[in-house]
Amino acid sequence: MIFSVGHKFDVEQIEEVEADVAVIGSGAGGAVTAKELAEIGYKVAIIEEGHYFKTEEDFNLDPVDSFAKLYRDAGQKITLGSPNVMLPIGCSVGGSSTIFSGTCLRAPSRVLKRWQWQLGLTEIDESEMELLYKAVEEYLFVQRADPEVAGENARLFLNTAVEKMGLSGGWLPRSAKDCEGFGGCVLGCPSGAKQSMNVSYIPGALEAGAQLYTRCRAERIMVENGRAAGVDARFLHMAETGESPRRLRVNSRVVILAGGAIYTPLLLLNQGICNSSGMVGKNLHIHPSLAVVSEMDRYIGNPRGIPQSSYVDEFEADGVMLEGGTVAPSVHAMALPYNGRKHREHMKRYPYSGVFGGMVSEAESEGSVSLTPRIKWRPLVKYNLKGIDLERAKLAVTIMARIWFAAGARKVITPIKGYKEITNPQDLRDLEQARLVPEDFTYLSAFHPMGTCRMGASPIFSVVKHTCETWDLKNMYIVDGSIIPTALGVNPMLTIAALAMRSAGFIDERLSGAEE
Amino acid sequence: MPFLEKAVRELTPAVIGIQGEIHPHELEEVTADVMEYVKSGTRIFQIAYRVMIFLAIFLPLFSRGKIFFWMREEARDKYLNDLFRSRFVLMRAIGTVIGVPIKMVYYNREEESKQLGFDRRAWKEEARLRAVTRDKSTQGCPRIYQ
């Protein structure tokens, strides 16, 4: 242990650790590489900014408590631009996987082809990805959602869409084992059924000998002779957001950065490394998502069931994917476009309300992540929804409205100004023909940030190679959503995990000397 | 009473649609929880929330000749919904943002959520009995540091 006088005259305690691999972040990318490399026998140190919450004690289905514990900024992160978009990001051991829906879809073939043709990523071929997907799916118990526990909301919507209207759809593949549908995926699974990283790959990595440092923020990548040589990190106070004088220095042969598509570029931009292409923080892709609420005559009983268990992909080629998404009453209340008595009236009918979500799955709009002036660890996320994506968002809303009406809805509530309530076919036709501007969308959330350190075949337009190693800094790898170069079209967790597994193979080659 | 707290206290029954129906003691509790919720956010969110609340209270002085505190129940209800219908983005943002913590906190109360069918205590107990135990291996793991 080294002692030095530093920050604000506190006596800094620096703890030094030797490792083969330092992993920053414990989400789908970090956890998978950590486990794979620890199982080979490498000494792995995982650094995670959030706490390690446990299923039994901490995941209590309380939305306010869960948002404060499991989400960055208590889930209040929004993008700047038009419209403002809520951007929920996880911050605990397991990263965003702890609060994800469990949906595990493979990247569509056409997206992988686009990567090959547009970005020169010919090494990432479908047959290899299929093997990787299979391995991850097996470890995470990926299987189709059980219609018995999916909940009435999903059954009604899906049956209407598929059987009554002839649309293409089905039950989603999910990483869950013995899920009983407690309706709280986004609050941390209360039974441990959802196989997020905190209950799957992280325990696997620890069992294989990895070390995990929680409430510890990576602040700097150590660089020696053009190579990554470790990580400087700082512990945070347990109950507060403030920094403690305790520091951690991990001296390692390889550094894996897996902080997610918002915080990975932030760390690199703060330090000014790996950005010869100028692409760090650029090319932000998200899946803008909207929900349509229906008022029904029959009892629906949300949120009991699997919040996201079914999908309608009829319009996938048009860049629209519908995936169910029920939420607890307090979250539902927040998203309704009313105040006062009208809000109360609707909330009283919550048990008779249906809700389904749709996302612009291949949005072409791009945003960026940059440094906030004078605030070191706060990213500035800019995003504007534009062009054809507005039409896609509208399409998602109108399809969902049509399906709810076919299912017997008396009224549907949309997040579009001027069309908040639709009660008859004429209103719906008017909406379909309307020319919308971004400001017309009153409530949008976005999941799956991607692309801010994109992968590509050339250092001119990309940040990492197909192996996930950065072009600029040897032995420095990035394995998270930021490397996915385009909007993926589906929930990215499985693809991030598969690419991380692939990258672990290259890192092993590097460390064992087999590569040279 | 600080301005923000007073404003939240006045806005809560109007936003939720329970003017004249909420017990003062209950209102105190909800107000305290809203303040706590706002504090849990980032400094930027806290500042933005204060600004929105300030605007929500004083804007009707220009449009209706009186600030929110002086308005009657009916007028408050109409004003808050008019914010949502406004063609100005800022107005709509005010209508949305002021309501987020209030609605979230109010409907998160156990009696409210239970009444709406979300009995989280019972469900958690059921989940505990049906726990899937893959994560047991980390209990007492000597390699976790914090």
XYZ file of C-alpha atoms in Angstrom:
662
model
C 0.000 0.000 0.000
C 1.365 3.419 -0.973
C 0.317 6.607 0.853
C 0.461 10.004 -0.764
C -1.034 13.415 -0.127
C -3.368 14.305 -2.954
C -6.894 15.300 -3.773
C -8.264 18.055 -1.510
C -5.469 17.396 1.017
C -6.939 14.046 1.998
C -4.355 11.394 2.610
C -4.740 9.164 -0.396
C -4.341 5.484 0.082
C -3.297 3.729 -3.096
C -3.870 0.032 -3.276
C -1.805 -1.680 -5.991
C -2.854 -4.897 -7.627
C -1.065 -6.994 -10.234
C -3.214 -8.706 -12.841
C -3.029 -10.053 -16.359
C -6.244 -8.331 -17.329
C -8.035 -5.285 -15.920
C -11.708 -5.127 -16.880
C -13.600 -1.864 -16.521
C -17.315 -2.525 -16.179
C -19.239 -5.669 -15.338
C -22.045 -5.590 -17.899
C -22.584 -7.941 -20.820
C -19.166 -7.196 -22.330
C -16.987 -7.005 -19.224
C -18.523 -9.944 -17.388
C -18.229 -12.330 -20.339
C -14.593 -11.525 -21.114
C -13.746 -11.650 -17.406
C -15.193 -15.128 -17.007
C -13.716 -16.474 -20.227
C -10.226 -15.230 -19.409
C -10.371 -16.182 -15.719
C -11.361 -19.707 -16.694
C -8.306 -19.986 -18.938
C -6.235 -19.136 -15.873
C -5.467 -15.442 -16.264
C -5.526 -13.192 -13.253
C -8.492 -10.876 -13.853
C -9.463 -7.757 -11.897
C -12.930 -6.312 -12.557
C -13.568 -2.677 -11.662
C -17.218 -1.647 -11.294
C -18.583 1.749 -10.335
C -21.854 0.441 -8.896
C -22.714 -1.737 -5.934
C -23.106 -5.504 -5.973
C -26.787 -5.936 -5.160
C -28.190 -9.294 -4.232
C -31.436 -10.807 -5.427
C -32.969 -11.644 -2.079
C -32.068 -8.550 -0.103
C -32.090 -5.813 -2.706
C -34.447 -6.544 -5.594
C -37.679 -5.651 -3.845
C -39.920 -4.562 -6.761
C -39.971 -0.999 -5.431
C -39.552 1.275 -8.490
C -38.332 4.374 -6.632
C -35.801 2.416 -4.598
C -34.676 0.371 -7.609
C -34.231 3.403 -9.850
C -32.064 5.049 -7.198
C -29.957 1.925 -6.658
C -29.638 0.348 -10.075
C -29.739 3.220 -12.560
C -27.316 5.996 -13.337
C -28.643 9.265 -11.977
C -31.674 7.437 -10.583
C -32.893 6.826 -14.136
C -33.190 10.532 -14.880
C -30.703 10.684 -17.722
C -32.088 12.403 -20.804
C -30.633 13.315 -24.161
C -30.339 16.875 -25.379
C -32.003 17.509 -28.687
C -35.378 17.225 -30.229
C -37.254 15.532 -28.747
C -35.648 14.907 -25.365
C -35.342 11.195 -24.841
C -35.146 9.334 -21.535
C -32.043 7.146 -21.600
C -32.048 4.594 -18.779
C -28.608 3.131 -18.098
C -27.714 0.571 -15.457
C -25.067 1.202 -12.820
C -24.432 -1.780 -10.580
C -22.647 -5.105 -10.891
C -24.118 -6.566 -14.066
C -24.426 -3.113 -15.674
C -27.514 -2.596 -17.792
C -28.087 -6.357 -17.905
C -29.336 -6.132 -14.308
C -32.198 -3.929 -15.484
C -32.746 -5.304 -18.973
C -35.859 -7.135 -20.038
C -34.148 -10.467 -20.568
C -34.723 -10.376 -24.317
C -31.970 -12.193 -26.209
C -32.278 -11.793 -29.951
C -29.515 -12.489 -32.451
C -28.412 -9.738 -34.809
C -30.316 -10.012 -38.098
C -28.309 -11.419 -40.956
C -28.789 -8.252 -43.009
C -27.160 -6.168 -40.258
C -24.085 -8.405 -40.147
C -23.899 -8.174 -43.946
C -24.086 -4.403 -43.722
C -21.132 -4.458 -41.340
C -19.194 -6.480 -43.882
C -20.034 -4.349 -46.877
C -20.087 -0.894 -45.372
C -17.417 -1.177 -42.701
C -15.237 -3.926 -44.102
C -15.832 -6.250 -41.167
C -15.475 -9.367 -43.275
C -13.926 -11.316 -40.398
C -17.193 -11.284 -38.466
C -19.065 -13.938 -40.356
C -22.414 -15.404 -39.606
C -21.283 -18.961 -39.002
C -18.807 -17.874 -36.339
C -21.384 -15.610 -34.719
C -23.848 -18.476 -34.657
C -21.444 -20.594 -32.609
C -20.827 -17.718 -30.217
C -24.532 -16.996 -29.874
C -25.193 -20.653 -29.120
C -22.571 -20.732 -26.386
C -23.905 -17.594 -24.687
C -27.520 -18.718 -25.050
C -26.723 -22.040 -23.436
C -25.006 -20.411 -20.477
C -27.871 -17.965 -19.989
C -30.662 -20.559 -20.373
C -32.113 -18.654 -23.323
C -35.529 -19.995 -24.271
C -38.837 -18.665 -25.562
C -41.019 -16.919 -22.995
C -43.608 -19.223 -21.476
C -47.088 -18.030 -22.593
C -48.506 -19.353 -19.323
C -46.598 -16.813 -17.256
C -46.345 -14.070 -19.893
C -49.426 -12.267 -18.604
C -52.763 -11.320 -20.153
C -51.396 -8.139 -21.720
C -48.901 -10.012 -23.889
C -51.254 -12.892 -24.707
C -54.027 -10.555 -25.821
C -51.786 -8.326 -27.934
C -49.936 -11.184 -29.583
C -53.000 -13.321 -30.247
C -54.778 -10.371 -31.792
C -51.808 -9.413 -33.939
C -50.997 -12.901 -35.150
C -54.277 -14.791 -35.185
C -56.779 -12.048 -35.850
C -54.729 -9.717 -38.032
C -52.307 -12.181 -39.620
C -49.155 -10.295 -38.620
C -45.853 -11.979 -37.990
C -44.881 -12.285 -34.332
C -44.151 -14.689 -31.521
C -42.772 -15.248 -28.052
C -39.406 -13.680 -27.387
C -36.302 -15.678 -26.529
C -35.230 -14.648 -23.025
C -32.347 -15.388 -20.725
C -34.422 -16.689 -17.850
C -34.539 -19.862 -15.844
C -37.852 -20.810 -14.241
C -39.287 -17.302 -14.651
C -42.586 -16.881 -12.815
C -43.422 -13.467 -14.250
C -43.140 -11.121 -11.297
C -43.286 -8.152 -13.634
C -40.108 -6.487 -12.416
C -37.283 -7.131 -14.901
C -36.358 -3.465 -15.036
C -36.273 -3.270 -11.240
C -33.826 -6.165 -10.839
C -35.321 -9.658 -11.017
C -36.805 -10.435 -7.577
C -36.368 -14.205 -7.895
C -33.028 -14.391 -9.697
C -34.685 -16.093 -12.665
C -33.471 -13.537 -15.196
C -29.927 -14.411 -16.077
C -28.362 -10.994 -15.970
C -24.595 -10.802 -15.567
C -24.771 -10.285 -11.804
C -26.239 -13.770 -11.352
C -24.525 -15.581 -14.228
C -21.212 -14.553 -15.747
C -19.954 -12.531 -12.765
C -20.374 -15.407 -10.289
C -18.746 -17.586 -12.963
C -15.785 -15.215 -13.210
C -15.421 -15.055 -9.430
C -15.564 -18.814 -9.176
C -12.745 -18.981 -11.723
C -10.631 -16.658 -9.569
C -11.402 -13.151 -10.834
C -11.339 -10.277 -8.350
C -14.167 -7.762 -8.269
C -13.776 -4.172 -7.033
C -17.152 -2.493 -6.523
C -17.954 1.202 -5.927
C -14.722 1.907 -7.744
C -14.551 4.263 -10.737
C -11.887 3.829 -13.401
C -10.419 7.264 -14.025
C -7.426 6.712 -16.254
C -5.928 4.081 -18.496
C -2.232 3.762 -17.752
C -0.164 3.880 -20.939
C 3.440 2.724 -21.346
C 5.308 2.593 -24.650
C 2.145 2.814 -26.713
C 0.491 -0.013 -24.820
C -2.212 -0.093 -22.182
C -0.537 -1.032 -18.924
C -3.259 -0.843 -16.309
C -5.977 1.256 -14.764
C -6.033 4.010 -12.173
C -9.293 3.987 -10.275
C -10.859 5.640 -7.283
C -13.209 4.127 -4.739
C -16.445 5.989 -4.140
C -18.104 6.463 -0.785
C -20.486 3.613 -0.120
C -23.697 5.530 0.418
C -22.993 8.696 -1.543
C -21.912 9.669 -4.986
C -18.761 11.399 -3.698
C -15.206 10.228 -4.089
C -13.236 8.683 -1.258
C -9.475 9.138 -0.819
C -8.946 5.417 -1.484
C -7.478 4.677 -4.872
C -6.857 1.473 -6.765
C -4.101 0.903 -9.278
C -4.297 -2.255 -11.346
C -1.064 -2.988 -13.213
C -2.038 -5.288 -16.050
C -0.890 -6.579 -19.407
C -4.246 -5.973 -21.050
C -7.035 -3.477 -20.337
C -10.618 -4.187 -21.336
C -12.921 -1.201 -21.374
C -16.578 -2.174 -21.051
C -18.300 0.845 -19.570
C -21.123 1.012 -22.118
C -21.724 3.274 -25.106
C -22.043 6.433 -23.008
C -19.332 6.051 -20.363
C -16.664 4.277 -22.415
C -16.259 7.268 -24.787
C -16.437 9.604 -21.792
C -13.395 7.962 -20.200
C -11.455 8.038 -23.475
C -12.387 11.659 -24.207
C -11.473 12.726 -20.685
C -8.034 11.257 -21.168
C -7.722 12.128 -24.847
C -6.687 8.697 -26.068
C -7.703 6.234 -28.804
C -9.243 9.011 -30.865
C -7.022 9.484 -33.901
C -10.092 8.776 -36.039
C -12.102 11.467 -34.259
C -14.862 8.875 -33.917
C -14.859 8.456 -30.134
C -18.255 9.625 -28.921
C -19.624 10.061 -32.456
C -22.074 7.804 -34.306
C -24.373 7.278 -31.312
C -27.240 4.998 -32.268
C -30.183 4.241 -30.048
C -33.497 2.493 -30.427
C -36.068 5.254 -29.813
C -39.040 3.617 -28.121
C -42.666 4.573 -27.657
C -45.518 2.982 -25.791
C -49.188 2.908 -26.665
C -51.642 2.463 -23.814
C -55.121 1.074 -24.334
C -58.246 1.298 -22.225
C -60.032 -2.030 -22.252
C -63.288 -3.351 -20.853
C -61.628 -6.512 -19.639
C -59.241 -7.044 -16.756
C -55.602 -7.091 -17.890
C -53.826 -7.245 -14.546
C -50.499 -5.574 -15.344
C -47.715 -5.733 -14.431
C -48.030 -9.397 -13.387
C -46.404 -11.482 -16.085
C -43.217 -11.133 -18.072
C -42.872 -7.443 -18.925
C -41.335 -8.120 -22.332
C -42.336 -11.532 -23.592
C -43.793 -11.136 -27.065
C -42.968 -9.382 -30.296
C -44.453 -8.405 -33.624
C -41.831 -8.203 -36.356
C -44.061 -7.800 -39.389
C -42.557 -4.361 -40.032
C -38.974 -5.245 -39.157
C -37.820 -4.507 -42.686
C -39.323 -1.022 -42.305
C -37.209 -0.495 -39.197
C -39.982 -1.015 -36.661
C -40.074 -3.738 -34.052
C -42.814 -4.123 -31.456
C -41.868 -5.680 -28.138
C -44.200 -5.818 -25.180
C -43.327 -3.719 -22.192
C -45.479 -3.539 -19.077
C -44.454 -1.480 -16.072
C -45.439 -0.951 -12.443
C -48.215 1.607 -11.780
C -45.823 4.315 -10.587
C -43.846 4.145 -13.837
C -47.044 3.937 -15.893
C -48.344 7.044 -14.104
C -45.214 8.968 -14.965
C -45.534 8.336 -18.701
C -49.183 9.328 -19.146
C -49.746 12.636 -20.958
C -52.227 13.981 -18.398
C -52.314 15.809 -15.137
C -55.057 16.258 -12.579
C -58.430 14.537 -12.621
C -57.952 13.076 -16.062
C -54.768 11.427 -14.884
C -56.522 10.091 -11.802
C -59.389 8.701 -13.889
C -56.992 6.828 -16.092
C -54.925 5.527 -13.194
C -58.049 4.098 -11.569
C -58.439 2.033 -14.721
C -54.829 0.837 -14.628
C -55.844 -2.829 -14.056
C -57.927 -2.544 -17.251
C -55.167 -0.925 -19.286
C -53.037 -2.625 -21.874
C -49.629 -1.359 -22.882
C -47.198 -2.325 -25.602
C -43.907 -0.853 -26.734
C -42.471 -0.264 -30.160
C -39.000 0.759 -31.171
C -37.412 2.274 -34.230
C -35.105 -0.652 -34.575
C -32.864 0.588 -37.335
C -32.928 4.296 -36.700
C -30.711 6.304 -39.008
C -30.552 9.351 -36.750
C -27.193 9.742 -35.061
C -26.208 11.413 -31.834
C -23.022 11.988 -29.923
C -21.424 11.759 -26.503
C -19.117 14.571 -25.451
C -17.588 16.046 -22.328
C -19.683 18.433 -20.259
C -17.692 21.616 -19.710
C -16.319 21.799 -16.180
C -18.080 18.607 -15.046
C -15.653 15.751 -15.449
C -17.732 12.594 -15.168
C -20.971 13.807 -16.745
C -21.447 13.006 -20.415
C -23.352 15.321 -22.698
C -25.556 13.123 -24.852
C -27.026 14.771 -27.928
C -29.580 13.145 -30.177
C -32.111 14.437 -32.690
C -34.769 12.240 -34.200
C -35.053 13.128 -37.822
C -36.106 12.240 -41.338
C -37.476 8.814 -41.945
C -37.156 7.875 -38.265
C -40.075 10.167 -37.463
C -42.179 8.203 -39.931
C -40.979 4.957 -38.396
C -41.897 6.132 -34.912
C -45.327 7.108 -36.186
C -45.688 3.747 -37.906
C -44.891 1.955 -34.636
C -47.605 3.955 -32.853
C -50.258 3.418 -35.496
C -49.645 -0.337 -35.757
C -49.904 -0.708 -31.990
C -53.076 1.385 -31.956
C -54.617 -0.781 -34.689
C -53.767 -3.959 -32.808
C -55.238 -2.620 -29.562
C -58.446 -1.597 -31.328
C -58.679 -5.048 -32.881
C -58.232 -6.464 -29.374
C -61.244 -4.481 -28.166
C -59.782 -1.213 -26.900
C -62.225 1.640 -26.334
C -59.486 4.210 -26.504
C -55.744 4.305 -27.074
C -53.342 6.838 -25.631
C -50.329 7.775 -27.713
C -47.270 9.927 -26.988
C -47.963 12.164 -29.981
C -49.142 15.737 -29.576
C -52.563 16.309 -31.048
C -53.262 12.570 -31.035
C -53.032 11.845 -27.331
C -56.336 10.033 -27.348
C -57.607 8.075 -30.293
C -61.110 6.710 -30.078
C -62.140 6.074 -33.670
C -60.731 4.921 -37.000
C -60.886 8.411 -38.496
C -58.509 9.805 -35.846
C -56.159 6.954 -36.551
C -56.247 7.655 -40.292
C -55.564 11.317 -39.583
C -52.520 10.336 -37.532
C -51.297 8.029 -40.277
C -51.422 10.894 -42.753
C -50.015 13.538 -40.440
C -46.603 15.068 -41.054
C -44.904 15.050 -37.705
C -41.982 17.041 -36.385
C -39.715 15.820 -33.560
C -41.407 18.116 -31.038
C -44.687 16.274 -31.595
C -43.407 13.307 -29.622
C -44.174 14.027 -26.004
C -42.581 11.034 -24.342
C -39.822 8.926 -25.805
C -37.412 6.642 -24.106
C -34.430 4.998 -25.672
C -32.599 1.856 -24.874
C -29.557 0.198 -26.320
C -27.022 2.994 -26.908
C -24.467 1.821 -29.469
C -21.767 2.887 -31.868
C -19.740 5.523 -30.014
C -16.436 3.615 -30.392
C -17.368 1.777 -33.494
C -15.663 -1.255 -34.924
C -14.379 -1.114 -38.462
C -11.747 -2.214 -40.927
C -9.790 1.030 -40.941
C -8.382 3.381 -38.286
C -9.636 6.269 -40.414
C -13.292 5.755 -39.579
C -13.346 3.409 -36.606
C -11.988 3.113 -33.072
C -11.511 -0.649 -32.728
C -10.501 -3.504 -35.004
C -12.642 -6.593 -35.497
C -10.776 -8.141 -32.553
C -12.070 -5.265 -30.361
C -8.515 -3.982 -29.831
C -8.218 -0.228 -30.340
C -6.341 0.923 -33.409
C -4.377 3.480 -31.408
C -3.351 1.651 -28.269
C -2.039 -1.866 -28.194
C -3.429 -4.259 -25.563
C -6.414 -2.002 -25.045
C -9.746 -3.629 -25.935
C -13.277 -2.268 -25.923
C -16.104 -4.756 -25.501
C -19.499 -3.163 -24.991
C -22.328 -1.610 -26.959
C -20.075 1.208 -28.132
C -18.314 -1.050 -30.664
C -21.520 -2.068 -32.445
C -21.142 0.092 -35.532
C -24.752 0.559 -36.612
C -28.210 0.344 -35.085
C -28.539 -3.378 -34.472
C -32.232 -3.839 -35.154
C -32.735 -5.896 -32.011
C -31.872 -5.754 -28.312
C -28.060 -5.876 -28.273
C -27.238 -7.777 -25.066
C -26.688 -11.130 -26.750
C -24.558 -9.624 -29.499
C -22.405 -7.711 -27.009
C -21.854 -10.936 -25.050
C -21.056 -12.891 -28.231
C -18.577 -10.268 -29.458
C -17.006 -10.207 -25.981
C -16.560 -13.947 -26.092
C -14.987 -13.635 -29.526
C -12.668 -10.926 -28.269
C -11.617 -13.076 -25.284
C -10.153 -15.516 -27.799
C -7.977 -12.812 -29.365
C -6.911 -11.533 -25.949
C -5.895 -15.049 -24.967
C -3.786 -15.271 -28.124
C -2.123 -11.978 -27.266
C -1.427 -12.907 -23.660
C -0.186 -16.396 -24.420
C 2.070 -15.115 -27.165
C 0.388 -17.379 -29.729
C -0.489 -14.377 -31.874
C 3.117 -13.408 -32.699
C -41.196 26.435 4.422
C -38.743 26.563 1.480
C -40.284 27.588 -1.842
C -39.715 24.243 -3.587
C -41.336 22.289 -0.779
C -44.287 24.644 -0.627
C -44.724 24.435 -4.392
C -44.583 20.626 -4.409
C -47.076 20.575 -1.559
C -49.504 22.728 -3.558
C -48.909 20.991 -6.864
C -49.239 17.390 -5.643
C -53.043 17.213 -5.186
C -53.567 19.096 -8.453
C -51.171 16.917 -10.464
C -52.558 13.672 -9.069
C -56.177 14.845 -9.322
C -57.024 14.458 -5.645
C -57.656 18.066 -4.632
C -59.649 18.167 -1.427
C -59.336 14.404 -1.024
C -55.871 13.981 0.432
C -55.301 14.066 4.202
C -52.798 16.771 5.262
C -50.627 14.191 7.004
C -50.511 12.085 3.840
C -49.671 15.164 1.808
C -46.754 15.912 4.145
C -45.439 12.401 3.589
C -45.750 12.539 -0.187
C -44.086 15.968 -0.273
C -41.175 14.714 1.833
C -40.761 11.667 -0.443
C -40.852 13.828 -3.579
C -38.139 16.058 -2.118
C -36.085 12.969 -1.326
C -36.582 11.619 -4.856
C -35.473 14.904 -6.425
C -32.396 14.950 -4.183
C -31.424 11.475 -5.412
C -31.015 12.850 -8.936
C -28.079 14.662 -10.432
C -27.419 18.300 -9.676
C -28.466 19.159 -13.227
C -31.800 17.409 -12.718
C -32.310 19.195 -9.394
C -31.678 22.575 -10.981
C -33.906 21.770 -13.953
C -36.676 20.622 -11.631
C -36.472 23.812 -9.561
C -36.652 25.924 -12.712
C -39.668 23.997 -14.020
C -41.477 24.278 -10.693
C -40.743 27.994 -10.559
C -42.136 28.443 -14.064
C -45.182 26.287 -13.319
C -46.032 28.468 -10.339
C -45.448 31.889 -11.877
C -46.359 31.436 -15.571
C -50.121 31.692 -14.969
C -49.517 35.218 -13.697
C -49.059 36.214 -17.338
C -51.709 33.992 -18.890
C -54.379 34.031 -16.165
C -53.522 37.000 -13.991
C -52.650 35.030 -10.876
C -49.926 32.686 -9.740
C -50.651 29.001 -9.190
C -50.962 29.366 -5.403
C -53.895 31.771 -5.795
C -55.836 29.673 -8.282
C -58.963 27.679 -7.458
C -59.099 23.885 -7.816
C -60.872 23.892 -11.197
C -58.496 26.461 -12.630
C -55.453 24.547 -11.377
C -56.644 21.365 -13.042
C -57.333 23.129 -16.314
C -54.007 24.980 -16.247
C -51.956 21.812 -15.657
C -53.661 20.022 -18.540
C -53.364 23.042 -20.797
C -49.608 22.820 -20.337
C -49.710 19.412 -22.051
C -51.755 20.780 -24.927
C -49.535 23.786 -25.537
C -47.865 24.209 -28.909
C -44.714 25.382 -27.143
C -42.235 22.646 -26.271
C -41.204 24.379 -23.043
C -44.784 24.462 -21.772
C -45.255 20.793 -22.499
C -41.924 20.067 -20.828
C -43.097 21.891 -17.708
C -46.308 19.846 -17.666
C -44.313 16.644 -17.930
C -41.306 17.326 -15.731
C -43.115 18.716 -12.683
C -45.319 15.643 -12.649
C -42.657 12.957 -12.960
C -41.459 12.761 -9.339
C -44.912 13.522 -7.925
C -46.692 10.778 -9.878
C -43.862 8.323 -9.368
C -43.788 8.839 -5.611
C -47.553 8.962 -5.128
C -48.271 5.746 -7.007
C -45.267 4.053 -5.469
C -46.931 4.177 -2.059
C -47.821 0.696 -1.020
C -51.534 1.332 -0.451
C -51.942 2.929 -3.892
C -49.986 0.339 -5.847
C -51.665 -2.523 -3.984
C -55.057 -1.099 -4.790
C -54.089 -1.098 -8.457
C -53.137 -4.760 -8.283
C -49.377 -4.440 -7.771
C -48.831 -6.010 -4.361
C -45.070 -5.833 -4.436
C -44.570 -7.095 -0.867
C -46.582 -10.268 -1.531
C -44.954 -10.763 -4.918
C -41.492 -10.347 -3.449
C -42.310 -12.928 -0.804
C -43.525 -15.289 -3.517
C -40.344 -14.598 -5.501
C -38.263 -15.387 -2.419
C -39.961 -18.759 -2.087
C -39.339 -19.483 -5.766
C -35.810 -18.138 -5.850
C -33.544 -19.347 -8.633
C -30.227 -19.734 -6.896
C -27.484 -19.496 -9.450
C -26.071 -16.475 -7.624
C -25.497 -18.302 -4.331
C -21.901 -18.988 -5.309
C -20.910 -15.383 -4.573
C -22.214 -15.419 -0.997
C -19.211 -14.719 1.192
C -16.852 -14.787 -1.775
C -13.438 -13.579 -0.550
C -12.607 -11.940 -3.880
C -15.178 -9.124 -3.752
C -13.751 -5.793 -2.556
C -15.587 -2.560 -1.936
